[in-house]
Structure formats: structure tokens, C-alpha cells
Amino acid sequence: MTTYENANRGILARNDKQGNEARPDYRGSINVAGVEYWLSAWIKEGREGTKLEGQKYMSLSVQPKDASYPAAVPAPAPVAAPAPAAPRRPSQAEQDARAIAERRAREAAPRPVSGTGFDSMDDDIPF
């Protein structure tokens, strides 16, 4: 007899409602990531004014087979924060605008008045 991997597979079979219309139309089981679940399905028809108006569809319900379900399934791994974006290099127009602004700021800065202070000597010879 051959064996095959049952993970992420399931089955649904028509359910005998035995006079109880609330019971699911189909019953079965499914294995998701190694955990077994009961699977139930009801055949329904979309109501007027909804996206599924007049269309038949299946409404599904999934319940764990194991009563200790919360303890049996490992907690999901934390999601890593996205890496910070690399700094964007300024465009040529932005570089030119910054250079012009820096030049204007230098030109507008106050300049020392000549002829005052220690540097006001007529010659540069220290003796």
C-alpha cells in the first residue's frame, strides 16, 4: 500500500441531515499545516441586493479536532519589521537649489568692517 502526504488536504462528503435542516449539507475533515480540523459546508443562495445575488455558494465552518487546540498549535512567528529605506540621493535640481541657497546665505552674512581691530595695520610685516 502506498502512502502519501496528507498535509494541506481535506475531504467533504454529503451529510445525511436525518430530518434536521440546520445540519451541514457536507461534512469532512482537513489537515492544515499538520493540524486536523472538522470541516462543515452548507449550500446557500445569494440574497437579493448582494454581490452573490442568485448564485449558489458554500458557507464553510472549521473546528479543531483536538480539544487542546490552542496548546497544540505553536504561536505564529513574529513578523520582522521592514528594513529602513535607503536614503534617497537628491536630484541634480535639488543639489543646484541647495548650492544656490548656501551661496546666497554666505553673500548675505555680515562681513567684518575693514580698518578696525588688530588687522587694520597698513602692512603685513610683523616688525
mmCIF file with all atom_site columns, C-alpha atoms in Angstrom:
data_model
loop_
_atom_site.group_PDB
_atom_site.id
_atom_site.type_symbol
_atom_site.label_atom_id
_atom_site.label_alt_id
_atom_site.label_comp_id
_atom_site.label_asym_id
_atom_site.label_entity_id
_atom_site.label_seq_id
_atom_site.pdbx_PDB_ins_code
_atom_site.Cartn_x
_atom_site.Cartn_y
_atom_site.Cartn_z
_atom_site.occupancy
_atom_site.B_iso_or_equiv
_atom_site.pdbx_formal_charge
_atom_site.auth_seq_id
_atom_site.auth_comp_id
_atom_site.auth_asym_id
_atom_site.auth_atom_id
_atom_site.pdbx_PDB_model_num
ATOM 1   C CA . MET A 1 1   ? 0.000   0.000  0.000  1.00 0.00 ? 1   MET A CA 1
ATOM 2   C CA . THR A 1 2   ? 1.383   3.429  -0.926 1.00 0.00 ? 2   THR A CA 1
ATOM 3   C CA . THR A 1 3   ? 1.389   6.330  1.470  1.00 0.00 ? 3   THR A CA 1
ATOM 4   C CA . TYR A 1 4   ? 1.152   9.986  0.547  1.00 0.00 ? 4   TYR A CA 1
ATOM 5   C CA . GLU A 1 5   ? 1.438   13.323 2.267  1.00 0.00 ? 5   GLU A CA 1
ATOM 6   C CA . ASN A 1 6   ? -1.895  14.438 3.774  1.00 0.00 ? 6   ASN A CA 1
ATOM 7   C CA . ALA A 1 7   ? -0.763  17.911 4.899  1.00 0.00 ? 7   ALA A CA 1
ATOM 8   C CA . ASN A 1 8   ? -2.876  20.736 3.487  1.00 0.00 ? 8   ASN A CA 1
ATOM 9   C CA . ARG A 1 9   ? -5.512  18.362 2.100  1.00 0.00 ? 9   ARG A CA 1
ATOM 10  C CA . GLY A 1 10  ? -9.062  17.505 3.063  1.00 0.00 ? 10  GLY A CA 1
ATOM 11  C CA . ILE A 1 11  ? -12.315 15.834 2.049  1.00 0.00 ? 11  ILE A CA 1
ATOM 12  C CA . LEU A 1 12  ? -16.012 16.725 2.061  1.00 0.00 ? 12  LEU A CA 1
ATOM 13  C CA . ALA A 1 13  ? -18.839 14.194 1.677  1.00 0.00 ? 13  ALA A CA 1
ATOM 14  C CA . ARG A 1 14  ? -22.605 14.667 1.515  1.00 0.00 ? 14  ARG A CA 1
ATOM 15  C CA . ASN A 1 15  ? -24.081 14.632 5.018  1.00 0.00 ? 15  ASN A CA 1
ATOM 16  C CA . ASP A 1 16  ? -27.282 12.764 5.949  1.00 0.00 ? 16  ASP A CA 1
ATOM 17  C CA . LYS A 1 17  ? -29.271 15.528 7.645  1.00 0.00 ? 17  LYS A CA 1
ATOM 18  C CA . GLN A 1 18  ? -31.674 12.988 9.223  1.00 0.00 ? 18  GLN A CA 1
ATOM 19  C CA . GLY A 1 19  ? -34.577 15.451 9.211  1.00 0.00 ? 19  GLY A CA 1
ATOM 20  C CA . ASN A 1 20  ? -32.581 18.325 10.757 1.00 0.00 ? 20  ASN A CA 1
ATOM 21  C CA . GLU A 1 21  ? -32.212 21.113 8.164  1.00 0.00 ? 21  GLU A CA 1
ATOM 22  C CA . ALA A 1 22  ? -29.741 23.016 10.387 1.00 0.00 ? 22  ALA A CA 1
ATOM 23  C CA . ARG A 1 23  ? -27.119 20.302 9.932  1.00 0.00 ? 23  ARG A CA 1
ATOM 24  C CA . PRO A 1 24  ? -24.457 20.918 7.288  1.00 0.00 ? 24  PRO A CA 1
ATOM 25  C CA . ASP A 1 25  ? -25.029 19.666 3.729  1.00 0.00 ? 25  ASP A CA 1
ATOM 26  C CA . TYR A 1 26  ? -21.435 18.346 3.641  1.00 0.00 ? 26  TYR A CA 1
ATOM 27  C CA . ARG A 1 27  ? -19.079 17.127 6.388  1.00 0.00 ? 27  ARG A CA 1
ATOM 28  C CA . GLY A 1 28  ? -15.447 16.146 6.348  1.00 0.00 ? 28  GLY A CA 1
ATOM 29  C CA . SER A 1 29  ? -12.010 16.890 7.660  1.00 0.00 ? 29  SER A CA 1
ATOM 30  C CA . ILE A 1 30  ? -8.996  18.894 6.568  1.00 0.00 ? 30  ILE A CA 1
ATOM 31  C CA . ASN A 1 31  ? -5.340  18.961 7.556  1.00 0.00 ? 31  ASN A CA 1
ATOM 32  C CA . VAL A 1 32  ? -3.733  22.397 7.615  1.00 0.00 ? 32  VAL A CA 1
ATOM 33  C CA . ALA A 1 33  ? -0.009  22.572 8.377  1.00 0.00 ? 33  ALA A CA 1
ATOM 34  C CA . GLY A 1 34  ? -0.190  19.220 10.198 1.00 0.00 ? 34  GLY A CA 1
ATOM 35  C CA . VAL A 1 35  ? -3.228  20.117 12.361 1.00 0.00 ? 35  VAL A CA 1
ATOM 36  C CA . GLU A 1 36  ? -6.511  18.206 11.874 1.00 0.00 ? 36  GLU A CA 1
ATOM 37  C CA . TYR A 1 37  ? -9.830  20.106 11.646 1.00 0.00 ? 37  TYR A CA 1
ATOM 38  C CA . TRP A 1 38  ? -13.505 19.202 11.125 1.00 0.00 ? 38  TRP A CA 1
ATOM 39  C CA . LEU A 1 39  ? -14.935 20.879 8.042  1.00 0.00 ? 39  LEU A CA 1
ATOM 40  C CA . SER A 1 40  ? -18.658 21.603 7.503  1.00 0.00 ? 40  SER A CA 1
ATOM 41  C CA . ALA A 1 41  ? -20.332 23.158 4.462  1.00 0.00 ? 41  ALA A CA 1
ATOM 42  C CA . TRP A 1 42  ? -23.839 24.456 3.734  1.00 0.00 ? 42  TRP A CA 1
ATOM 43  C CA . ILE A 1 43  ? -25.184 25.121 0.221  1.00 0.00 ? 43  ILE A CA 1
ATOM 44  C CA . LYS A 1 44  ? -26.667 28.633 0.150  1.00 0.00 ? 44  LYS A CA 1
ATOM 45  C CA . GLU A 1 45  ? -28.005 31.082 -2.420 1.00 0.00 ? 45  GLU A CA 1
ATOM 46  C CA . GLY A 1 46  ? -27.041 34.753 -2.533 1.00 0.00 ? 46  GLY A CA 1
ATOM 47  C CA . ARG A 1 47  ? -29.708 37.193 -1.358 1.00 0.00 ? 47  ARG A CA 1
ATOM 48  C CA . GLU A 1 48  ? -31.181 39.946 -3.469 1.00 0.00 ? 48  GLU A CA 1
ATOM 49  C CA . GLY A 1 49  ? -29.073 43.101 -3.468 1.00 0.00 ? 49  GLY A CA 1
ATOM 50  C CA . THR A 1 50  ? -25.818 41.327 -2.548 1.00 0.00 ? 50  THR A CA 1
ATOM 51  C CA . LYS A 1 51  ? -22.755 40.583 -4.620 1.00 0.00 ? 51  LYS A CA 1
ATOM 52  C CA . LEU A 1 52  ? -23.748 36.904 -4.875 1.00 0.00 ? 52  LEU A CA 1
ATOM 53  C CA . GLU A 1 53  ? -27.399 37.569 -5.754 1.00 0.00 ? 53  GLU A CA 1
ATOM 54  C CA . GLY A 1 54  ? -28.959 34.456 -7.311 1.00 0.00 ? 54  GLY A CA 1
ATOM 55  C CA . GLN A 1 55  ? -25.711 32.464 -7.200 1.00 0.00 ? 55  GLN A CA 1
ATOM 56  C CA . LYS A 1 56  ? -25.221 29.267 -5.212 1.00 0.00 ? 56  LYS A CA 1
ATOM 57  C CA . TYR A 1 57  ? -22.225 29.115 -2.915 1.00 0.00 ? 57  TYR A CA 1
ATOM 58  C CA . MET A 1 58  ? -20.844 27.095 0.014  1.00 0.00 ? 58  MET A CA 1
ATOM 59  C CA . SER A 1 59  ? -20.647 28.537 3.502  1.00 0.00 ? 59  SER A CA 1
ATOM 60  C CA . LEU A 1 60  ? -17.839 26.836 5.462  1.00 0.00 ? 60  LEU A CA 1
ATOM 61  C CA . SER A 1 61  ? -17.089 26.217 9.132  1.00 0.00 ? 61  SER A CA 1
ATOM 62  C CA . VAL A 1 62  ? -13.814 24.853 10.516 1.00 0.00 ? 62  VAL A CA 1
ATOM 63  C CA . GLN A 1 63  ? -13.317 23.489 14.050 1.00 0.00 ? 63  GLN A CA 1
ATOM 64  C CA . PRO A 1 64  ? -10.223 21.817 15.503 1.00 0.00 ? 64  PRO A CA 1
ATOM 65  C CA . LYS A 1 65  ? -10.470 18.064 16.098 1.00 0.00 ? 65  LYS A CA 1
ATOM 66  C CA . ASP A 1 66  ? -8.235  18.225 19.177 1.00 0.00 ? 66  ASP A CA 1
ATOM 67  C CA . ALA A 1 67  ? -9.842  19.740 22.307 1.00 0.00 ? 67  ALA A CA 1
ATOM 68  C CA . SER A 1 68  ? -6.467  21.140 23.366 1.00 0.00 ? 68  SER A CA 1
ATOM 69  C CA . TYR A 1 69  ? -6.219  23.076 20.108 1.00 0.00 ? 69  TYR A CA 1
ATOM 70  C CA . PRO A 1 70  ? -4.725  26.346 21.458 1.00 0.00 ? 70  PRO A CA 1
ATOM 71  C CA . ALA A 1 71  ? -1.908  24.457 23.194 1.00 0.00 ? 71  ALA A CA 1
ATOM 72  C CA . ALA A 1 72  ? -1.289  22.138 20.218 1.00 0.00 ? 72  ALA A CA 1
ATOM 73  C CA . VAL A 1 73  ? -0.636  24.840 17.643 1.00 0.00 ? 73  VAL A CA 1
ATOM 74  C CA . PRO A 1 74  ? 2.573   26.835 18.045 1.00 0.00 ? 74  PRO A CA 1
ATOM 75  C CA . ALA A 1 75  ? 2.232   30.590 18.193 1.00 0.00 ? 75  ALA A CA 1
ATOM 76  C CA . PRO A 1 76  ? 2.943   32.294 14.885 1.00 0.00 ? 76  PRO A CA 1
ATOM 77  C CA . ALA A 1 77  ? 6.429   33.650 14.473 1.00 0.00 ? 77  ALA A CA 1
ATOM 78  C CA . PRO A 1 78  ? 6.684   37.409 14.970 1.00 0.00 ? 78  PRO A CA 1
ATOM 79  C CA . VAL A 1 79  ? 6.783   39.382 11.779 1.00 0.00 ? 79  VAL A CA 1
ATOM 80  C CA . ALA A 1 80  ? 10.055  41.208 11.295 1.00 0.00 ? 80  ALA A CA 1
ATOM 81  C CA . ALA A 1 81  ? 9.870   44.950 10.913 1.00 0.00 ? 81  ALA A CA 1
ATOM 82  C CA . PRO A 1 82  ? 10.617  46.110 7.385  1.00 0.00 ? 82  PRO A CA 1
ATOM 83  C CA . ALA A 1 83  ? 14.150  47.288 6.784  1.00 0.00 ? 83  ALA A CA 1
ATOM 84  C CA . PRO A 1 84  ? 14.540  51.055 6.766  1.00 0.00 ? 84  PRO A CA 1
ATOM 85  C CA . ALA A 1 85  ? 14.582  52.532 3.305  1.00 0.00 ? 85  ALA A CA 1
ATOM 86  C CA . ALA A 1 86  ? 17.943  53.555 1.909  1.00 0.00 ? 86  ALA A CA 1
ATOM 87  C CA . PRO A 1 87  ? 18.455  57.298 1.922  1.00 0.00 ? 87  PRO A CA 1
ATOM 88  C CA . ARG A 1 88  ? 17.362  58.851 -1.333 1.00 0.00 ? 88  ARG A CA 1
ATOM 89  C CA . ARG A 1 89  ? 20.008  60.678 -3.311 1.00 0.00 ? 89  ARG A CA 1
ATOM 90  C CA . PRO A 1 90  ? 18.906  64.231 -4.119 1.00 0.00 ? 90  PRO A CA 1
ATOM 91  C CA . SER A 1 91  ? 18.284  65.007 -7.775 1.00 0.00 ? 91  SER A CA 1
ATOM 92  C CA . GLN A 1 92  ? 20.545  67.398 -9.692 1.00 0.00 ? 92  GLN A CA 1
ATOM 93  C CA . ALA A 1 93  ? 17.898  70.130 -9.464 1.00 0.00 ? 93  ALA A CA 1
ATOM 94  C CA . GLU A 1 94  ? 17.736  69.696 -5.663 1.00 0.00 ? 94  GLU A CA 1
ATOM 95  C CA . GLN A 1 95  ? 21.550  69.826 -5.411 1.00 0.00 ? 95  GLN A CA 1
ATOM 96  C CA . ASP A 1 96  ? 21.652  73.006 -7.531 1.00 0.00 ? 96  ASP A CA 1
ATOM 97  C CA . ALA A 1 97  ? 18.930  74.672 -5.445 1.00 0.00 ? 97  ALA A CA 1
ATOM 98  C CA . ARG A 1 98  ? 20.793  73.848 -2.236 1.00 0.00 ? 98  ARG A CA 1
ATOM 99  C CA . ALA A 1 99  ? 24.083  75.218 -3.609 1.00 0.00 ? 99  ALA A CA 1
ATOM 100 C CA . ILE A 1 100 ? 22.343  78.466 -4.654 1.00 0.00 ? 100 ILE A CA 1
ATOM 101 C CA . ALA A 1 101 ? 20.727  78.822 -1.220 1.00 0.00 ? 101 ALA A CA 1
ATOM 102 C CA . GLU A 1 102 ? 24.088  78.266 0.520  1.00 0.00 ? 102 GLU A CA 1
ATOM 103 C CA . ARG A 1 103 ? 25.810  80.824 -1.734 1.00 0.00 ? 103 ARG A CA 1
ATOM 104 C CA . ARG A 1 104 ? 23.087  83.427 -1.083 1.00 0.00 ? 104 ARG A CA 1
ATOM 105 C CA . ALA A 1 105 ? 23.367  82.809 2.667  1.00 0.00 ? 105 ALA A CA 1
ATOM 106 C CA . ARG A 1 106 ? 27.153  83.404 2.524  1.00 0.00 ? 106 ARG A CA 1
ATOM 107 C CA . GLU A 1 107 ? 26.687  86.579 0.494  1.00 0.00 ? 107 GLU A CA 1
ATOM 108 C CA . ALA A 1 108 ? 24.056  87.877 2.906  1.00 0.00 ? 108 ALA A CA 1
ATOM 109 C CA . ALA A 1 109 ? 26.161  87.165 6.022  1.00 0.00 ? 109 ALA A CA 1
ATOM 110 C CA . PRO A 1 110 ? 27.614  90.279 7.705  1.00 0.00 ? 110 PRO A CA 1
ATOM 111 C CA . ARG A 1 111 ? 31.266  90.993 6.853  1.00 0.00 ? 111 ARG A CA 1
ATOM 112 C CA . PRO A 1 112 ? 33.820  92.493 9.191  1.00 0.00 ? 112 PRO A CA 1
ATOM 113 C CA . VAL A 1 113 ? 34.390  96.188 8.672  1.00 0.00 ? 113 VAL A CA 1
ATOM 114 C CA . SER A 1 114 ? 37.930  96.913 7.486  1.00 0.00 ? 114 SER A CA 1
ATOM 115 C CA . GLY A 1 115 ? 40.138  99.364 9.344  1.00 0.00 ? 115 GLY A CA 1
ATOM 116 C CA . THR A 1 116 ? 39.127  98.304 12.817 1.00 0.00 ? 116 THR A CA 1
ATOM 117 C CA . GLY A 1 117 ? 40.812  95.979 15.269 1.00 0.00 ? 117 GLY A CA 1
ATOM 118 C CA . PHE A 1 118 ? 44.224  94.336 15.182 1.00 0.00 ? 118 PHE A CA 1
ATOM 119 C CA . ASP A 1 119 ? 44.148  93.513 11.480 1.00 0.00 ? 119 ASP A CA 1
ATOM 120 C CA . SER A 1 120 ? 43.878  97.168 10.474 1.00 0.00 ? 120 SER A CA 1
ATOM 121 C CA . MET A 1 121 ? 47.671  97.688 10.022 1.00 0.00 ? 121 MET A CA 1
ATOM 122 C CA . ASP A 1 122 ? 48.808  99.082 6.720  1.00 0.00 ? 122 ASP A CA 1
ATOM 123 C CA . ASP A 1 123 ? 51.408  96.439 6.114  1.00 0.00 ? 123 ASP A CA 1
ATOM 124 C CA . ASP A 1 124 ? 51.631  92.773 6.780  1.00 0.00 ? 124 ASP A CA 1
ATOM 125 C CA . ILE A 1 125 ? 55.168  92.850 8.200  1.00 0.00 ? 125 ILE A CA 1
ATOM 126 C CA . PRO A 1 126 ? 55.047  91.991 11.913 1.00 0.00 ? 126 PRO A CA 1
ATOM 127 C CA . PHE A 1 127 ? 58.108  94.208 12.932 1.00 0.00 ? 127 PHE A CA 1
#
